[in-house]
Coordinates of C-alpha atoms in Angstrom, one line a residue:
Chain A
M12 CA 37.4 -48.0 6.8
S13 CA 34.8 -49.1 9.3
E14 CA 31.6 -50.7 8.0
G15 CA 29.4 -48.0 9.5
W16 CA 31.4 -45.2 7.8
Q17 CA 31.2 -47.1 4.5
L18 CA 27.4 -47.5 4.8
F19 CA 27.2 -43.8 5.6
L20 CA 29.1 -42.8 2.4
E21 CA 27.3 -45.3 0.2
S22 CA 23.8 -44.2 1.3
F23 CA 24.6 -40.5 1.3
W24 CA 24.0 -39.9 -2.4
P25 CA 20.8 -42.0 -2.7
I26 CA 19.3 -40.1 0.3
V27 CA 20.3 -36.7 -1.2
L28 CA 18.9 -37.8 -4.5
G29 CA 15.6 -38.7 -2.7
G30 CA 15.7 -35.2 -1.4
L31 CA 16.4 -33.6 -4.8
T32 CA 13.8 -35.7 -6.7
G33 CA 11.2 -36.0 -3.9
T34 CA 11.4 -33.6 -1.0
I35 CA 12.4 -30.4 -2.9
P36 CA 10.0 -30.7 -5.9
L37 CA 7.2 -31.7 -3.4
A38 CA 8.0 -28.7 -1.2
L39 CA 8.4 -26.2 -4.1
A40 CA 5.2 -27.3 -5.9
S41 CA 3.1 -27.3 -2.7
F42 CA 4.6 -23.9 -1.6
A43 CA 3.8 -22.3 -5.0
I44 CA 0.2 -23.5 -5.1
G45 CA -0.1 -22.9 -1.3
L46 CA 0.9 -19.2 -1.7
V47 CA -1.8 -18.7 -4.3
I48 CA -4.3 -20.2 -2.0
A49 CA -2.9 -18.1 0.9
L50 CA -3.3 -14.9 -1.0
G51 CA -6.8 -15.7 -2.0
I52 CA -7.8 -16.6 1.6
A53 CA -6.0 -13.5 3.0
L54 CA -8.0 -11.2 0.6
M55 CA -11.2 -13.0 1.5
R56 CA -10.4 -12.5 5.2
L57 CA -10.0 -8.8 4.5
S58 CA -13.2 -8.5 2.6
G59 CA -15.9 -6.4 3.9
N60 CA -18.4 -9.1 3.1
R61 CA -19.0 -11.1 6.3
V62 CA -19.9 -14.4 4.5
V63 CA -16.7 -14.2 2.4
S64 CA -14.5 -13.4 5.4
G65 CA -16.3 -16.0 7.5
I66 CA -15.5 -18.7 4.9
A67 CA -11.9 -17.7 5.0
R68 CA -11.8 -17.7 8.8
F69 CA -13.3 -21.2 8.8
Y70 CA -10.8 -22.5 6.4
V71 CA -7.8 -21.2 8.4
S72 CA -9.4 -22.5 11.6
V73 CA -9.7 -26.1 10.2
I74 CA -6.3 -26.2 8.6
R75 CA -4.5 -24.9 11.7
G76 CA -6.7 -26.9 14.1
T77 CA -6.1 -30.3 12.6
P78 CA -2.8 -32.3 12.3
L79 CA -1.1 -32.3 8.9
L80 CA -0.7 -36.0 9.1
V81 CA -4.5 -36.4 9.6
Q82 CA -5.2 -34.1 6.6
L83 CA -2.8 -36.2 4.5
F84 CA -4.4 -39.5 5.6
V85 CA -7.9 -38.2 4.9
I86 CA -6.9 -37.3 1.4
F87 CA -5.0 -40.5 0.6
Y88 CA -6.6 -43.2 2.7
G89 CA -10.0 -41.6 3.4
L90 CA -11.2 -40.3 0.0
P91 CA -11.0 -43.7 -1.7
S92 CA -13.9 -44.9 0.4
L93 CA -15.9 -42.2 -1.2
G94 CA -14.8 -43.5 -4.6
L95 CA -12.1 -40.8 -5.0
V96 CA -8.7 -42.4 -5.5
I97 CA -5.7 -40.0 -5.7
D98 CA -2.2 -41.0 -6.3
P99 CA 0.5 -40.5 -3.7
W100 CA 2.2 -37.5 -5.3
P101 CA -1.0 -35.5 -6.1
S102 CA -2.4 -36.4 -2.6
A103 CA 0.8 -35.0 -1.0
I104 CA 0.7 -31.8 -3.0
I105 CA -2.9 -31.2 -2.3
A106 CA -2.5 -31.7 1.5
F107 CA 0.7 -29.6 1.7
S108 CA -0.6 -26.8 -0.4
L109 CA -3.9 -26.6 1.5
N110 CA -1.8 -26.5 4.7
V111 CA 0.5 -23.7 3.4
G112 CA -2.6 -21.9 2.3
G113 CA -3.9 -21.8 5.8
Y114 CA -0.8 -20.7 7.6
G115 CA 0.4 -18.4 4.7
A116 CA -3.0 -16.6 4.7
E117 CA -2.5 -15.2 8.2
I118 CA 1.0 -14.1 7.3
I119 CA -0.1 -12.3 4.2
R120 CA -3.1 -10.8 5.9
A121 CA -0.9 -9.3 8.6
A122 CA 1.6 -8.1 6.1
I123 CA -1.1 -6.3 4.1
L124 CA -2.5 -4.7 7.3
S125 CA 1.0 -3.5 8.1
V126 CA 1.2 -1.2 5.1
P127 CA 0.1 2.3 6.2
K128 CA -3.4 3.4 5.2
G129 CA -1.8 6.4 3.5
Q130 CA -0.4 4.1 0.8
W131 CA -3.9 3.0 -0.1
E132 CA -5.0 6.6 -0.3
A133 CA -2.0 7.6 -2.4
G134 CA -3.0 4.9 -4.9
Y135 CA -6.7 6.0 -4.9
T136 CA -5.8 9.6 -5.3
I137 CA -3.8 9.0 -8.5
G138 CA -6.9 7.3 -9.8
M139 CA -6.1 3.7 -9.2
S140 CA -8.9 1.2 -8.4
R141 CA -8.7 -0.9 -5.2
G142 CA -7.4 -3.9 -7.2
T143 CA -4.6 -1.9 -8.9
T144 CA -3.6 -0.3 -5.7
L145 CA -3.4 -3.7 -4.1
R146 CA -1.3 -5.1 -6.9
R147 CA 1.0 -2.1 -7.6
V148 CA 1.3 -0.4 -4.2
I149 CA 0.3 -2.7 -1.3
L150 CA 1.5 -6.2 -2.2
P151 CA 5.0 -5.2 -3.1
Q152 CA 5.4 -3.6 0.3
A153 CA 3.6 -6.5 2.0
A154 CA 6.0 -8.9 0.3
R155 CA 9.0 -7.4 2.0
V156 CA 7.3 -7.8 5.4
S157 CA 6.2 -11.4 4.8
V158 CA 9.5 -12.8 3.5
P159 CA 10.9 -13.9 6.9
P160 CA 7.7 -15.6 8.2
L161 CA 7.0 -17.2 4.8
S162 CA 10.5 -18.5 4.7
N163 CA 9.9 -20.1 8.1
T164 CA 6.7 -21.7 6.6
F165 CA 8.7 -23.0 3.7
I166 CA 11.5 -24.5 5.8
S167 CA 8.8 -26.1 8.0
L168 CA 7.2 -27.5 4.9
V169 CA 10.5 -29.0 3.6
K170 CA 10.7 -30.9 6.9
D171 CA 7.0 -31.8 7.0
T172 CA 7.3 -33.4 3.5
S173 CA 8.8 -36.4 5.4
L174 CA 5.2 -37.2 6.3
A175 CA 4.6 -38.0 2.7
S176 CA 6.8 -41.1 3.2
L177 CA 3.7 -42.5 5.1
I178 CA 1.6 -42.3 1.9
L179 CA 4.3 -44.0 -0.2
V180 CA 5.9 -41.0 -1.8
T181 CA 9.6 -41.7 -2.5
E182 CA 11.3 -38.8 -0.9
L183 CA 14.4 -38.2 1.3
F184 CA 13.1 -39.9 4.4
R185 CA 11.5 -42.9 2.7
V186 CA 14.9 -43.6 1.0
A187 CA 16.6 -43.5 4.3
Q188 CA 13.9 -45.8 5.8
Q189 CA 14.4 -48.3 3.1
I190 CA 18.2 -48.5 3.5
A191 CA 17.7 -48.7 7.3
A192 CA 15.3 -51.6 7.0
F193 CA 17.6 -53.4 4.7
S194 CA 20.9 -52.8 6.7
Q195 CA 19.3 -52.7 10.1
E196 CA 21.5 -49.7 10.9
F197 CA 18.6 -47.5 12.2
M198 CA 20.6 -45.0 14.3
L199 CA 23.1 -44.4 11.6
L200 CA 20.6 -43.9 8.7
Y201 CA 18.1 -41.8 10.7
L202 CA 20.9 -39.5 11.9
E203 CA 22.2 -39.3 8.3
A204 CA 18.7 -38.3 7.1
A205 CA 18.6 -35.7 9.9
L206 CA 21.9 -34.3 8.8
I207 CA 20.9 -34.1 5.1
Y208 CA 17.6 -32.3 6.1
W209 CA 19.7 -29.9 8.0
L210 CA 22.0 -29.3 5.1
F211 CA 19.0 -28.6 2.8
C212 CA 17.6 -26.1 5.3
L213 CA 21.0 -24.3 5.7
V214 CA 21.0 -23.7 1.9
L215 CA 17.4 -22.5 2.0
S216 CA 18.1 -20.1 4.9
S217 CA 20.9 -18.5 2.9
G218 CA 18.4 -18.1 0.0
Q219 CA 16.1 -16.3 2.4
G220 CA 18.9 -13.9 3.3
M221 CA 19.5 -13.1 -0.4
I222 CA 15.8 -12.4 -1.0
E223 CA 15.6 -10.1 2.0
K224 CA 18.6 -8.2 0.9
R225 CA 17.2 -7.6 -2.5
L226 CA 13.9 -6.4 -1.2
D227 CA 15.7 -4.2 1.3
R228 CA 17.1 -1.9 -1.3
Y229 CA 14.3 0.7 -0.8
V230 CA 14.0 0.5 2.9
A231 CA 15.6 3.0 5.2
H232 CA 18.1 1.6 7.7
Chain M
M27 CA -7.4 16.8 -18.9
S28 CA -6.5 17.8 -22.4
H29 CA -3.8 20.3 -22.1
T30 CA -0.3 19.1 -23.0
D31 CA 2.3 21.3 -21.4
P32 CA 3.1 19.7 -18.1
L33 CA 4.4 22.9 -16.6
Q34 CA 1.2 25.0 -17.2
P35 CA -2.0 24.9 -15.3
P36 CA -5.0 23.5 -17.1
H37 CA -7.3 26.5 -17.3
A38 CA -6.9 26.7 -21.1
N39 CA -10.5 27.5 -21.6
G40 CA -9.7 30.5 -19.5
D41 CA -12.9 31.9 -18.1
E42 CA -11.8 32.8 -14.6
T43 CA -15.3 33.7 -13.4
T44 CA -16.8 30.3 -13.7
E45 CA -16.8 28.0 -10.7
L46 CA -14.6 25.0 -11.2
L47 CA -16.0 23.4 -8.1
S48 CA -19.1 24.0 -6.1
A49 CA -19.8 22.2 -2.8
R50 CA -23.2 22.6 -1.1
G51 CA -24.5 21.4 2.3
I52 CA -21.7 19.0 2.9
R53 CA -22.3 17.0 6.1
K54 CA -20.3 14.2 7.6
S55 CA -20.3 12.3 10.9
F56 CA -18.0 9.6 12.1
G57 CA -20.3 7.6 14.4
D58 CA -21.7 10.1 16.9
N59 CA -19.1 12.7 16.1
V60 CA -20.4 15.3 13.8
V61 CA -17.4 16.6 11.8
L62 CA -19.1 18.7 9.1
Q63 CA -22.4 20.3 9.7
G64 CA -23.2 21.8 6.3
I65 CA -20.3 23.3 4.3
D66 CA -20.9 25.5 1.3
F67 CA -18.2 26.9 -0.8
G68 CA -17.0 27.3 -4.4
V69 CA -13.6 27.5 -6.1
R70 CA -13.2 29.5 -9.3
R71 CA -10.6 28.6 -11.9
G72 CA -7.2 29.9 -11.0
E73 CA -8.3 30.7 -7.5
V74 CA -6.3 29.7 -4.4
V75 CA -8.6 28.9 -1.4
T76 CA -7.0 28.2 2.0
L77 CA -8.8 26.5 4.8
I78 CA -7.5 27.4 8.3
G79 CA -8.8 26.6 11.7
P80 CA -8.0 24.6 14.9
S81 CA -7.4 20.9 14.8
G82 CA -10.6 18.9 14.6
S83 CA -12.4 21.8 12.9
G84 CA -13.1 19.5 9.9
K85 CA -10.9 21.2 7.3
T86 CA -9.1 18.1 6.4
T87 CA -12.3 16.2 6.0
V88 CA -13.6 18.8 3.6
L89 CA -10.5 18.5 1.5
R90 CA -10.6 14.6 1.5
S91 CA -14.3 14.8 0.5
L92 CA -13.3 16.7 -2.6
N93 CA -11.0 13.8 -3.6
G94 CA -13.4 11.0 -2.7
L95 CA -11.2 9.8 0.2
E96 CA -14.2 10.6 2.5
T97 CA -17.8 10.2 1.5
P98 CA -20.0 12.8 3.0
D99 CA -23.4 11.8 4.4
A100 CA -25.2 14.5 2.6
G101 CA -24.7 17.5 0.3
T102 CA -23.7 17.9 -3.3
L103 CA -20.5 18.4 -5.2
E104 CA -20.2 19.7 -8.7
F105 CA -17.3 20.1 -10.9
D106 CA -18.0 22.2 -14.0
G107 CA -18.9 20.2 -16.9
G108 CA -19.7 17.1 -14.8
P109 CA -22.9 15.9 -13.2
A110 CA -23.6 16.9 -9.6
I111 CA -22.8 14.2 -7.1
D112 CA -25.5 13.9 -4.5
F113 CA -24.0 12.3 -1.4
A114 CA -27.5 11.5 0.0
R115 CA -27.4 8.6 -2.4
P116 CA -24.7 6.0 -2.8
V117 CA -22.0 7.3 -5.1
P118 CA -21.5 5.1 -8.2
P119 CA -17.8 4.0 -8.4
K120 CA -17.6 5.5 -11.9
Q121 CA -18.6 8.9 -10.6
R122 CA -16.2 8.6 -7.7
L123 CA -13.3 7.9 -10.2
A124 CA -14.4 10.7 -12.4
M125 CA -14.3 13.0 -9.4
R126 CA -10.8 11.8 -8.5
D127 CA -9.8 12.4 -12.0
R128 CA -10.4 16.2 -11.6
S129 CA -8.2 16.7 -8.6
A130 CA -4.9 15.5 -7.2
M131 CA -3.9 15.4 -3.5
V132 CA -0.7 16.3 -1.7
F133 CA -0.6 14.6 1.7
Q134 CA 0.8 15.8 5.0
Q135 CA 2.9 12.6 5.2
H136 CA 3.7 12.7 1.4
N137 CA 2.7 9.0 1.1
L138 CA 5.2 8.4 -1.7
F139 CA 5.6 4.8 -2.7
P140 CA 8.7 3.6 -0.8
H141 CA 9.4 0.8 -3.2
R142 CA 9.5 3.0 -6.3
T143 CA 12.1 5.5 -7.3
V144 CA 11.3 9.2 -7.6
L145 CA 10.6 8.9 -11.3
E146 CA 8.5 5.8 -10.9
N147 CA 6.5 7.5 -8.3
V148 CA 5.7 10.4 -10.6
I149 CA 4.9 8.4 -13.8
E150 CA 2.8 5.7 -12.0
G151 CA -0.5 7.6 -12.3
P152 CA 0.0 8.9 -15.9
V153 CA 1.3 5.5 -17.2
R154 CA -0.9 3.1 -15.2
V155 CA -4.1 5.0 -14.9
Q156 CA -4.2 7.6 -17.7
R157 CA -2.4 5.3 -20.2
V158 CA 0.0 8.0 -21.3
P159 CA 2.8 6.5 -23.4
K160 CA 5.8 5.9 -21.1
A161 CA 8.3 7.9 -23.1
R162 CA 6.1 11.0 -22.9
A163 CA 5.3 10.5 -19.2
V164 CA 9.0 10.2 -18.4
A165 CA 9.8 13.4 -20.4
E166 CA 7.1 15.3 -18.6
A167 CA 8.1 13.9 -15.2
E168 CA 11.7 15.0 -15.8
A169 CA 10.5 18.5 -16.8
L170 CA 8.5 18.7 -13.6
L171 CA 11.3 17.4 -11.4
E172 CA 13.6 19.9 -13.0
R173 CA 11.4 22.8 -12.1
V174 CA 11.3 21.9 -8.4
G175 CA 15.1 21.4 -8.5
L176 CA 15.1 17.6 -8.1
A177 CA 16.1 16.5 -11.6
E178 CA 19.2 14.7 -10.3
K179 CA 17.1 12.7 -7.8
R180 CA 15.0 10.9 -10.4
D181 CA 16.5 7.5 -9.6
A182 CA 16.7 7.9 -5.8
Y183 CA 14.3 6.1 -3.5
P184 CA 12.1 8.3 -1.3
H185 CA 13.9 7.3 1.9
E186 CA 17.1 8.8 0.4
L187 CA 15.6 12.3 0.3
S188 CA 15.1 15.0 2.9
G189 CA 11.5 15.7 4.1
G190 CA 11.3 18.8 2.0
Q191 CA 12.5 16.9 -1.1
Q192 CA 10.0 14.1 -0.4
Q193 CA 7.2 16.7 -0.3
R194 CA 8.3 18.3 -3.5
V195 CA 8.2 14.9 -5.2
G196 CA 4.7 14.5 -3.7
I197 CA 3.7 17.8 -5.4
V198 CA 5.3 16.7 -8.7
R199 CA 3.4 13.4 -8.5
A200 CA 0.2 15.4 -8.2
L201 CA 1.1 17.8 -11.0
A202 CA 1.9 14.9 -13.3
L203 CA -1.7 13.9 -13.3
K204 CA -2.6 17.3 -14.8
P205 CA -5.5 17.8 -12.5
D206 CA -7.9 20.7 -12.7
L207 CA -7.6 21.2 -9.0
L208 CA -4.7 20.7 -6.6
L209 CA -5.5 19.7 -3.0
F210 CA -2.9 20.2 -0.3
D211 CA -3.5 18.7 3.1
E212 CA -1.2 20.5 5.6
P213 CA 1.7 20.0 3.2
T214 CA 4.3 21.4 5.6
S215 CA 3.0 20.3 9.0
A216 CA 5.2 17.2 9.2
L217 CA 8.4 19.0 8.1
D218 CA 11.3 20.3 10.2
P219 CA 10.9 24.1 10.4
E220 CA 13.9 24.8 8.2
L221 CA 12.4 22.7 5.4
V222 CA 9.0 24.4 5.3
G223 CA 10.2 27.3 3.2
E224 CA 11.3 25.3 0.2
V225 CA 7.9 23.5 0.0
L226 CA 5.9 26.7 0.5
H227 CA 7.9 28.4 -2.2
V228 CA 7.0 25.7 -4.7
I229 CA 3.3 25.9 -3.8
K230 CA 3.4 29.7 -4.0
E231 CA 4.9 29.6 -7.5
L232 CA 2.2 27.2 -8.6
A233 CA -0.4 29.6 -7.2
D234 CA 1.1 32.5 -9.0
E235 CA 1.1 30.6 -12.3
G236 CA -2.6 30.2 -12.0
W237 CA -3.1 26.7 -10.7
T238 CA -6.4 26.2 -9.0
M239 CA -5.9 24.9 -5.4
V240 CA -7.4 24.3 -2.1
V241 CA -4.8 24.3 0.7
V242 CA -5.4 23.2 4.3
T243 CA -2.6 24.9 6.3
H244 CA -1.4 26.2 9.6
E245 CA 1.0 28.5 7.8
L246 CA -0.9 31.8 8.1
S247 CA 1.9 33.7 6.4
F248 CA 1.4 31.5 3.4
A249 CA -2.4 32.0 3.5
R250 CA -1.9 35.7 3.7
Q251 CA 0.5 35.9 0.7
A252 CA -0.9 33.3 -1.6
A253 CA -4.6 32.9 -1.0
D254 CA -7.4 34.6 -2.9
E255 CA -9.9 33.5 -0.3
V256 CA -9.5 32.3 3.3
L257 CA -12.1 30.1 4.9
F258 CA -11.9 29.9 8.7
M259 CA -13.5 26.7 10.0
D260 CA -14.3 25.7 13.6
G261 CA -16.6 23.0 14.9
G262 CA -17.6 21.7 11.5
V263 CA -18.8 25.0 10.0
I264 CA -17.2 27.8 8.0
V265 CA -17.2 30.6 10.6
E266 CA -15.9 33.3 8.4
R267 CA -14.6 33.8 4.9
G268 CA -13.0 36.5 2.9
A269 CA -9.9 38.0 1.4
P270 CA -6.8 37.4 3.5
A271 CA -6.4 41.1 4.1
D272 CA -9.8 41.2 5.7
I273 CA -9.6 38.0 7.7
F274 CA -6.2 38.6 9.1
T275 CA -6.4 42.3 9.9
N276 CA -10.0 42.7 10.6
P277 CA -11.8 39.5 11.6
R278 CA -15.5 39.9 12.1
E279 CA -16.1 36.9 14.3
E280 CA -14.9 36.4 17.9
R281 CA -13.9 32.8 17.2
T282 CA -11.7 33.9 14.3
R283 CA -10.1 36.6 16.4
R284 CA -9.3 34.2 19.2
F285 CA -7.8 31.6 16.8
L286 CA -5.6 34.2 15.1
D287 CA -4.5 35.5 18.5
R288 CA -3.5 32.0 19.7
I289 CA -1.4 31.4 16.6
L290 CA 0.1 34.9 16.0
R291 CA 0.7 35.7 19.7
P292 CA 1.0 32.3 21.5
L293 CA 2.7 33.8 24.5
D294 CA 0.3 36.5 25.3

């Protein structure tokens, strides 16, 4: 067996483990928190109150208009100079969830707007308040519309978590970097990391298909 | 909403001479477009009122105002036993909900909830809004579905039904709320011609049973057979009103005559 092949095999599991204990939990936690932020921002954007929708618009603009890496560095390396020191993991989760909040808000807003106005009226006419109609009638239908774009956001997030290696979070790419530095086999290890990211994303894409299928049961074909 | 038999209309306190609803001086504009320029009418318990008239005459806006889906700019609306709502002032949300509580709407495009089954569509209002125990709401929903011939569709999703079946579920969803007043907004206009009959048949039966209803429709034969009073609207005013026999055979106004001619003899 060649040395390269042996290094590939020996490092495979440690890198996967870095993914399972670093990349995936980081992505899941950030996505969950980010979706809550996104829903809040989307509802603020749809508010009739100009101040409220203006704040939401500003938030989305800042998040989408600045690099994720810069956001991450501001939180981890910048805030300590203001006396606020946050550990690597929380820093990463804060940065990534704020980011998902910005991109997800636009997706959820569009999905809510895609539900026909008659559905709001049907909710009102059976006596529901605006909030109940949103929760019981509109959001379930908006969820179906937003699954494909939100899945894209999630898969992008999984890959973007590699940036957390730059603020010392031990995740998939940082493990690969450490082995590469030690063995000096940069090409091999970085290609291996790429392969493992790709495998993770393949699994996640099939999960997306399953969710869509489940939500499709009430949609005409 | 105190009566219990889901199949019976709620005029238990039975005085058919009292007005259930009275609308006075209803005005509404959308921007510069004046849609209603002062509408007065009343509906007595057990009465069937149909609104007819050309597109854009304001009849749908009148109907939607009764259910709080539109807020008129001026005028008053009074359900018996309730306080008069004066649209010249902002309507408190509580009053708007109370007004909605008295009536239920059947839409042109049925507006069923596509993500819920037929049964779930019907019990949503009773269970979620009126806090009826679920077992009772289900039993009542099943009885109502049975009477419109859709008992076996209870677990189907709306997209699995024909247009006529969807609209019958829409009617059942409204009935399940046990409203004092049923509102129909062109309930058959979106249907294929061969499906119109089954829906009109259900509405006619409800009318015969004594449900109070306001029906916006282009189906003049329905208005002729089912209505106690026909209101002809054009340009945001009620041009003429009366018993169907008078309106259809002997219209007093030129505008009514021309409208009826266009509909009844389109090729002349």
